[in-house]
Amino acid sequence: MLPPAGALLSHLALATVCWSATRLVAVSAGPDPRVASRLRRGGAAVALLLAAGWGTLVGTDAHVSTWAAAAVPGLPADLYPTLGALVLFSVPVPLAAYAAYRGADATVRPAGATGQRRVGTPGSGGTGGNGTATPRTRVPAGTPRRFLGGYATAVGPAIGLTALAPALPDGWWLVAGVALVGGLLAAGSPLFVRRMVGSRPLTAAERAAIPTDVPVHVLLTGREGPANALAAGVLPGLRCVYVTERLLDSLPPREAAAIVTHEVGHHRRRHVPLRLGAVGAYVLPWLGATALSVPGAFLAGLVLLVPATLAIFRLVRWTEYDADAYAARRAGADALADALDRLGTRGLLGGTGGPLALHPPLAARVDRLADVAHERVESGPDGDGRYGTGPEAGRTRPEGRSGD
């Protein structure tokens, strides 16, 4: 532990180091907006962890607790450490994170008022030698507002939980914290994925081939990356579907639309909150009972771990079947079966089958889709008359579809 003045100076020095380090990386990377954006987030996250650990090491929170106890005596004893932690994460930690965040703004500035340099001239950084002017784009600088928004999203829940901890019964802060973090991750997953991986909206041609009222974003994972699609988000206005570039490249439009409709089915059938609720129904009571020192609670949770896990995975596989049925009614059972066949044949599907698999066996999914197509041919349109005109309407049941 350092004396108070030494702790303060050490935080200022750490902020300077964080700014210098990210500036050095930013200058080396050049004016690439995507690199700068990722460097801001990554540098701020690393600086946040460093500053939090450093503050604990030098005793910043302990100094604040001591000052608070001297200035306002008579408060509950557990309130002073809480004040110390709140001050640590409200001043020194965001100072270092913001220094790293702004250090990422160091880019190659445009030359002259026009923001252009002559290609082929010394120091121009251009290629070629025809003497033409090449525009140099400056990376947009980070702003305090954007930083505060990101910091509040990342650290705000922890600060709020820390502030409430003295008012919560013993042990329940753990349950509240897990529930809060889980809920925020589930609700904010569309934003987290979009910022961490990078995405783009569908092109006009893709939107025409994939009609849906749920927002669809293409993850910029590369044409050699994974072929995947997922439903993200639980709150209205934040629910969306993500597809990877390779998935769109690997499937014809009709089959890609069927895959997207399958993911839309997860939203329409409330599968995302159902899965989260199943996990919470097991984890939260176990944590709560253990935190409250209920006799045998921890051991009982361990005994139930295996059956609960198997039940949750079984529920997840059922939601996949249910989303398949949703897509079959709206995009066509044949289209979805063909998409699954194509992805499976190319080895682009993850592991399926088994008690710990998130997806049912491919053959079982395709066979169920064949049953759906057969039932619709026999029964005609659905009761509401909306789904009897799919691509498989009027066809006979496909034979020999086993997914092999």
PDB file of C-alpha atoms in Angstrom, residues 153 181-199 217 219 230-235 238-242 267 272-273 276:
ATOM      1  CA  THR A 153     -22.574  -0.500 -20.110  1.00  0.00           C
ATOM      2  CA  VAL A 181     -25.227  -9.713 -15.335  1.00  0.00           C
ATOM      3  CA  GLY A 182     -27.034 -12.551 -17.085  1.00  0.00           C
ATOM      4  CA  GLY A 183     -29.993 -10.357 -17.935  1.00  0.00           C
ATOM      5  CA  LEU A 184     -27.803  -7.558 -19.274  1.00  0.00           C
ATOM      6  CA  LEU A 185     -25.759  -9.940 -21.387  1.00  0.00           C
ATOM      7  CA  ALA A 186     -28.898 -11.473 -22.831  1.00  0.00           C
ATOM      8  CA  ALA A 187     -30.556  -8.120 -23.474  1.00  0.00           C
ATOM      9  CA  GLY A 188     -27.437  -6.458 -24.845  1.00  0.00           C
ATOM     10  CA  SER A 189     -26.056  -9.393 -26.812  1.00  0.00           C
ATOM     11  CA  PRO A 190     -27.024  -7.856 -30.191  1.00  0.00           C
ATOM     12  CA  LEU A 191     -25.003  -4.740 -29.367  1.00  0.00           C
ATOM     13  CA  PHE A 192     -22.062  -6.683 -27.950  1.00  0.00           C
ATOM     14  CA  VAL A 193     -21.807  -8.984 -30.972  1.00  0.00           C
ATOM     15  CA  ARG A 194     -22.115  -6.110 -33.407  1.00  0.00           C
ATOM     16  CA  ARG A 195     -19.370  -4.082 -31.734  1.00  0.00           C
ATOM     17  CA  MET A 196     -16.956  -6.927 -31.070  1.00  0.00           C
ATOM     18  CA  VAL A 197     -17.183  -8.746 -34.410  1.00  0.00           C
ATOM     19  CA  GLY A 198     -18.372  -6.078 -36.804  1.00  0.00           C
ATOM     20  CA  SER A 199     -21.403  -6.349 -39.058  1.00  0.00           C
ATOM     21  CA  HIS A 217     -27.130  -8.326 -39.829  1.00  0.00           C
ATOM     22  CA  LEU A 219     -21.250 -10.686 -39.365  1.00  0.00           C
ATOM     23  CA  LEU A 230     -28.045 -17.088 -34.610  1.00  0.00           C
ATOM     24  CA  ALA A 231     -30.919 -15.307 -32.937  1.00  0.00           C
ATOM     25  CA  ALA A 232     -29.814 -12.669 -30.437  1.00  0.00           C
ATOM     26  CA  GLY A 233     -31.615 -10.462 -27.952  1.00  0.00           C
ATOM     27  CA  VAL A 234     -34.680 -10.731 -25.752  1.00  0.00           C
ATOM     28  CA  LEU A 235     -35.979  -7.155 -25.592  1.00  0.00           C
ATOM     29  CA  LEU A 238     -33.097  -5.240 -29.886  1.00  0.00           C
ATOM     30  CA  ARG A 239     -33.995  -8.693 -31.200  1.00  0.00           C
ATOM     31  CA  CYS A 240     -32.183  -9.521 -34.410  1.00  0.00           C
ATOM     32  CA  VAL A 241     -30.710 -12.348 -36.460  1.00  0.00           C
ATOM     33  CA  TYR A 242     -27.023 -12.624 -37.316  1.00  0.00           C
ATOM     34  CA  HIS A 267     -37.687 -15.122 -31.566  1.00  0.00           C
ATOM     35  CA  VAL A 272     -34.237 -17.279 -26.265  1.00  0.00           C
ATOM     36  CA  PRO A 273     -35.900 -16.275 -22.957  1.00  0.00           C
ATOM     37  CA  LEU A 276     -32.207 -18.386 -20.308  1.00  0.00           C
TER      38      LEU A 276
END
